[in-house]
Coordinates of C-alpha atoms in Angstrom, one line a residue:
M216 CA 126.5 107.2 132.3
V217 CA 126.9 105.6 128.9
D218 CA 123.9 105.9 126.7
L219 CA 123.6 102.3 125.5
V220 CA 120.3 102.9 123.7
G221 CA 121.8 105.8 121.7
I222 CA 124.9 103.7 120.8
F223 CA 122.8 100.7 119.8
S224 CA 120.4 102.9 117.8
R225 CA 123.2 104.4 115.7
H226 CA 124.8 101.0 115.2
I227 CA 121.4 99.5 114.2
I228 CA 120.5 102.2 111.7
V229 CA 123.9 102.0 109.9
R230 CA 123.8 98.2 109.9
T231 CA 120.2 97.9 108.6
F232 CA 120.9 100.4 105.9
V233 CA 124.1 98.6 104.7
I234 CA 122.4 95.1 104.9
T235 CA 119.4 96.4 103.0
L236 CA 121.6 97.9 100.3
L237 CA 123.6 94.6 100.0
V238 CA 120.3 92.6 99.7
Y239 CA 119.0 94.9 97.0
L240 CA 122.2 94.8 95.0
S241 CA 122.3 91.0 95.3
I242 CA 118.8 90.6 94.0
T243 CA 119.4 93.2 91.3
F244 CA 122.6 91.4 90.1
L245 CA 120.6 88.1 89.9
D246 CA 117.9 89.9 87.9
L247 CA 120.6 91.3 85.6
I248 CA 122.0 87.8 84.9
F249 CA 118.6 86.2 84.2
S250 CA 117.5 89.1 82.1
I251 CA 120.5 88.9 79.8
I252 CA 120.2 85.1 79.5
G253 CA 116.4 85.3 78.9
D254 CA 116.8 88.0 76.2
T255 CA 119.6 86.4 74.2
E256 CA 117.0 84.9 71.8
D257 CA 116.3 88.4 70.6
L258 CA 119.9 88.9 69.3
N259 CA 120.4 89.5 65.6
E260 CA 122.7 91.4 63.2
D261 CA 121.2 94.7 64.2
F262 CA 120.8 94.0 67.9
T263 CA 124.0 92.5 69.2
L264 CA 125.0 91.2 72.7
N265 CA 126.6 94.6 73.4
D266 CA 123.3 96.3 72.6
L267 CA 121.5 93.8 74.9
I268 CA 123.8 94.5 77.8
F269 CA 123.5 98.3 77.3
V270 CA 119.7 98.2 77.2
T271 CA 119.5 95.8 80.2
L272 CA 121.8 97.9 82.3
F273 CA 120.0 101.1 81.6
R274 CA 116.6 99.6 82.4
L275 CA 117.9 97.5 85.4
F276 CA 117.6 99.9 88.3
H277 CA 114.2 101.3 87.4
D278 CA 112.8 97.7 86.9
S279 CA 114.4 96.7 90.2
M280 CA 112.4 99.2 92.1
D281 CA 110.0 96.3 92.6
Y282 CA 112.6 94.8 94.8
V283 CA 113.1 97.7 97.2
Q284 CA 110.1 96.8 99.4
G285 CA 111.4 93.2 99.9
S286 CA 115.0 94.4 100.4
C287 CA 113.8 96.7 103.2
L288 CA 112.0 93.8 104.9
L289 CA 114.9 91.4 104.5
G290 CA 117.5 93.9 105.6
A291 CA 115.5 94.6 108.8
L292 CA 114.9 90.9 109.5
I293 CA 118.5 89.9 109.0
S294 CA 119.7 92.8 111.2
L295 CA 117.2 91.9 113.9
G296 CA 118.3 88.2 113.7
L297 CA 121.9 89.1 114.1
F298 CA 121.1 91.4 117.0
K299 CA 119.0 88.7 118.7
R300 CA 121.7 86.0 118.1
D301 CA 124.3 88.2 119.9
G302 CA 122.0 88.6 122.9
N303 CA 121.7 92.4 122.4
L304 CA 118.0 92.3 122.0
T305 CA 117.6 91.3 125.7
I306 CA 120.0 94.1 126.7
I307 CA 118.2 96.8 124.8
R308 CA 114.8 95.6 126.1
S309 CA 116.1 95.8 129.7
N310 CA 116.8 99.5 129.1
G311 CA 113.0 100.1 128.9
L312 CA 112.5 100.1 125.2
S313 CA 109.2 98.5 124.0
P314 CA 109.0 96.1 121.0
I315 CA 107.4 98.9 118.9
K316 CA 110.3 101.3 119.6
I317 CA 112.9 98.7 118.9
S318 CA 111.1 97.8 115.6
L319 CA 111.0 101.4 114.6
I320 CA 114.8 101.7 115.2
F321 CA 115.4 98.7 113.0
A322 CA 113.0 100.2 110.3
F323 CA 114.7 103.5 110.2
G324 CA 117.7 102.4 108.0
P325 CA 115.5 100.6 105.4
I326 CA 113.1 103.6 105.3
I327 CA 116.0 105.9 104.5
F328 CA 117.1 103.5 101.8
S329 CA 113.6 103.4 100.3
L330 CA 113.4 107.2 100.2
F331 CA 116.9 107.4 98.7
M332 CA 115.9 104.9 95.9
M333 CA 112.6 106.7 95.3
S334 CA 114.5 110.0 94.7
L335 CA 117.1 108.3 92.4
D336 CA 114.3 106.5 90.5
N337 CA 112.4 109.7 89.9
K338 CA 115.4 111.8 88.9
L339 CA 117.7 109.2 87.2
F340 CA 116.4 105.7 86.8
I341 CA 113.2 106.5 84.8
Q342 CA 115.2 108.7 82.4
A343 CA 117.8 105.9 81.9
A344 CA 115.0 103.3 81.3
N345 CA 113.4 105.6 78.7
H346 CA 116.8 106.1 77.0
A347 CA 117.2 102.4 76.8
E348 CA 113.8 102.1 75.1
T349 CA 114.8 104.8 72.6
Y350 CA 118.1 103.0 71.9
N351 CA 116.3 99.7 71.5
S352 CA 113.8 101.3 69.1
Q353 CA 116.6 102.8 67.0
T354 CA 118.6 99.6 66.7
S355 CA 115.7 97.2 66.3
R356 CA 115.4 95.5 62.9
D357 CA 111.7 95.7 63.2
K358 CA 111.5 99.5 63.7
L359 CA 110.1 99.9 60.1
D360 CA 107.0 98.1 61.3
N361 CA 106.2 100.7 63.9
K362 CA 102.7 102.2 63.8
F363 CA 103.1 105.9 63.2
S364 CA 100.9 108.7 64.6
W365 CA 100.1 111.9 62.8
A366 CA 99.5 115.4 64.1
K367 CA 98.9 118.7 62.3
D368 CA 99.4 122.3 63.6
G369 CA 98.9 125.1 61.1
N370 CA 101.2 124.6 58.1
K371 CA 103.2 121.8 59.9
I372 CA 102.5 118.1 59.8
L373 CA 104.3 115.7 62.2
R374 CA 104.6 111.9 62.0
Y375 CA 106.2 110.0 64.9
S376 CA 106.3 106.4 66.1
Q377 CA 106.1 107.0 69.9
K378 CA 105.8 109.8 72.3
R379 CA 107.1 110.0 75.8
E380 CA 107.1 112.7 78.5
Y381 CA 109.8 115.0 76.8
E382 CA 110.7 113.0 73.7
I383 CA 109.2 111.6 70.5
L384 CA 110.8 108.8 68.4
N385 CA 111.4 108.7 64.6
P386 CA 109.8 112.1 63.9
T387 CA 109.3 113.5 60.4
L388 CA 108.2 117.1 60.2
I389 CA 106.6 118.3 57.0
L390 CA 106.5 122.1 56.4
L391 CA 103.9 123.4 54.0
N392 CA 103.8 126.7 52.1
E393 CA 100.8 128.9 51.6
N394 CA 99.5 126.7 48.8
N395 CA 99.7 123.6 51.0
S396 CA 102.6 122.2 49.0
V397 CA 105.5 120.6 50.7
K398 CA 108.2 123.2 51.4
E399 CA 110.6 121.1 53.5
I400 CA 110.8 117.7 55.2
I401 CA 113.0 117.2 58.3
S402 CA 113.5 113.7 59.8
S403 CA 115.5 112.4 62.7
E404 CA 115.6 109.4 65.1
H405 CA 114.3 111.4 68.0
A406 CA 113.2 114.9 69.0
E407 CA 112.8 116.9 72.2
V408 CA 109.3 118.1 73.2
L409 CA 108.9 120.8 75.8
D410 CA 106.4 123.7 76.3
G411 CA 104.8 123.6 72.9
L412 CA 108.2 123.4 71.1
I413 CA 109.7 120.6 69.1
K414 CA 113.5 120.5 68.7
I415 CA 114.7 118.2 65.8
D416 CA 118.5 118.2 65.5
N417 CA 119.4 121.9 65.4
F418 CA 115.9 123.1 64.3
E419 CA 113.2 124.3 66.7
F420 CA 109.5 124.7 65.8
T421 CA 106.4 125.6 67.7
F422 CA 104.0 122.7 67.6
S423 CA 100.9 121.8 69.7
L424 CA 101.3 118.1 70.2
P425 CA 98.4 116.1 71.5
K426 CA 98.8 114.4 74.8
N427 CA 99.4 110.7 75.1
K428 CA 96.3 108.6 74.7
N429 CA 95.6 105.0 75.8
L430 CA 97.7 105.2 78.9
D431 CA 98.2 101.9 80.6
R432 CA 100.2 100.7 83.7
S433 CA 103.3 99.8 81.6
T434 CA 103.2 103.3 80.1
V435 CA 102.8 105.3 83.3
K436 CA 105.5 103.3 85.0
N437 CA 108.1 105.1 82.9
I438 CA 106.8 108.6 83.7
T439 CA 108.1 110.6 86.6
I440 CA 105.9 111.6 89.5
G441 CA 106.0 115.2 88.4
G442 CA 104.9 114.1 84.9
L443 CA 102.0 112.0 86.3
K444 CA 100.9 115.0 88.5
T445 CA 100.9 117.1 85.4
Y446 CA 98.6 114.7 83.6
L447 CA 96.2 114.8 86.6
R448 CA 96.3 118.7 86.7
E449 CA 95.5 118.8 83.0
Y450 CA 92.8 116.2 83.2
E451 CA 90.2 118.4 81.7
E452 CA 92.4 119.7 78.9
T453 CA 93.8 116.3 77.9
K454 CA 90.3 114.7 78.1
L455 CA 91.8 111.6 79.7
E456 CA 89.3 108.8 80.2
D457 CA 88.4 107.9 83.7
K458 CA 90.3 104.6 83.4
E459 CA 93.5 106.4 82.4
K460 CA 93.1 108.9 85.3
N461 CA 92.6 106.0 87.7
I462 CA 95.7 104.2 86.4
I463 CA 97.8 107.4 87.1
I464 CA 96.3 107.7 90.6
V465 CA 97.1 104.0 91.4
E466 CA 100.7 104.4 90.2
V467 CA 101.3 107.6 92.2
L468 CA 99.9 106.0 95.3
K469 CA 102.1 102.9 94.9
R470 CA 105.2 105.1 94.6
I471 CA 104.7 107.6 97.4
L472 CA 103.5 104.9 99.8
L473 CA 106.6 102.7 99.2
P474 CA 108.2 103.8 102.5
I475 CA 104.9 103.3 104.4
S476 CA 104.5 99.7 103.1
A477 CA 108.1 98.9 104.0
L478 CA 107.6 100.3 107.5
L479 CA 104.4 98.3 108.0
L480 CA 106.0 95.1 106.7
I481 CA 108.9 95.5 109.1
L482 CA 106.7 96.3 112.1
A483 CA 104.4 93.3 111.4
A484 CA 107.3 90.8 110.8
S485 CA 109.5 92.1 113.7
M486 CA 106.8 91.4 116.3
L487 CA 107.4 87.7 115.7
F488 CA 110.9 88.1 117.1
F489 CA 109.5 89.1 120.5
R490 CA 107.2 86.1 120.6
D491 CA 109.7 83.5 119.5
Q492 CA 112.5 83.0 122.0
R493 CA 114.6 80.7 119.8
N494 CA 117.5 81.8 117.7
N495 CA 116.5 80.7 114.2
S496 CA 118.9 80.3 111.4
F497 CA 119.4 83.1 108.8
G498 CA 117.7 80.8 106.2
S499 CA 114.4 81.2 108.1
Y500 CA 114.7 85.0 108.1
V501 CA 115.5 85.1 104.4
V502 CA 112.7 82.7 103.4
G503 CA 110.3 84.4 105.7
G504 CA 111.2 87.8 104.3
F505 CA 110.9 86.7 100.7
L506 CA 107.5 85.1 101.4
G507 CA 106.2 88.1 103.3
A508 CA 107.3 90.6 100.6
F509 CA 106.0 88.3 97.8
I510 CA 102.6 87.8 99.4
F511 CA 102.2 91.5 100.1
N512 CA 103.1 92.3 96.5
L513 CA 100.5 89.9 95.3
T514 CA 98.0 91.5 97.7
Q515 CA 98.9 95.0 96.4
E516 CA 98.4 94.0 92.8
F517 CA 95.1 92.3 93.6
F518 CA 93.6 95.4 95.2
F519 CA 95.2 97.8 92.6
S520 CA 93.6 95.7 89.8
M521 CA 90.3 95.5 91.7
S522 CA 90.2 99.3 92.0
L523 CA 90.8 99.7 88.3
T524 CA 88.1 97.2 87.5
I525 CA 85.5 98.7 89.8
Q526 CA 86.4 102.2 88.7
S527 CA 85.2 103.8 91.9
H528 CA 86.7 104.4 95.4
I529 CA 90.2 104.1 93.9
V530 CA 92.1 105.5 96.8
A531 CA 90.1 103.5 99.5
I532 CA 90.5 100.2 97.7
S533 CA 94.2 100.8 96.9
L534 CA 94.8 101.5 100.6
M535 CA 93.3 98.1 101.7
P536 CA 96.7 96.2 101.7
Y537 CA 98.2 98.7 104.1
L538 CA 95.1 98.4 106.4
L539 CA 95.5 94.7 106.4
L540 CA 99.2 95.1 107.4
L541 CA 98.1 97.4 110.3
I542 CA 95.6 94.7 111.4
I543 CA 98.3 92.0 111.3
F544 CA 100.7 94.2 113.2
Y545 CA 98.1 95.0 115.9
A546 CA 97.1 91.3 116.3
T547 CA 100.7 90.1 116.6
Y548 CA 101.6 92.9 119.0
K549 CA 98.7 92.1 121.3
R550 CA 99.9 88.5 121.5
I551 CA 103.4 89.4 122.8

């Protein structure tokens, strides 16, 4: 006997993954166009259109991680709409599958996509975005106006404009002799920092560089999950303020719970298909998906900001949006 459920499941998983990918690429392409148009006013003799396109492309996919959640929801809704339009939803339900099991099948492809994008972002997109910022800093006409930081370790003095996870920008290393007179000065546009070592061009020096201070949400967004976990493990040594520690916790939660939020969004929205017997147009699915993802993003940001403001029960408050989705899912499922 032909396993219709297995055939439909494999077809659904592949279709939802492909549609989710196409939705994500479409939104990302629109973001690319609008970003280039919006930033053309920053063009000058030092920062040309080619520089703008280069910087925008390298930052694009890390910035577009904000669209993954909505793309997963839209991909599942469009796939479910196509499936329902062709009458296959009735067929698969007649084989004994409950609405929850059907929704989970439609969520499987988008969840795989979200995990794939999380891995790429952590291993590639964040590094590309940081490289774009470095390039932008080096080509900017206003880079001489940077506020420099100073650090001293023994007979070495270091001046730099910005520090990232494994890199510092515009470093100048001053080497002193026994009489504290300047022995040598080494400057570069950037230097590598790793395990107490600083590598400037072809020179390598031991240097105990202080950890980043004044971390904010825009800063931690460009740090990998491994780097954020390192900050948390070294909390006592780096003497991070509680606010900075909480910002890191919120960012880590937001990233690792991305597949969970996508799953809950799909489960809550897909229950409406089993209540509504009409074949709606794709416009309604697209608009509904955009609105659902947008409202959930606003809710997430509201609770994240609330947790950072209250400065207590960070994890519990940050998980509230996901609890609300569970309640919505349960309420719509009970009404089927």
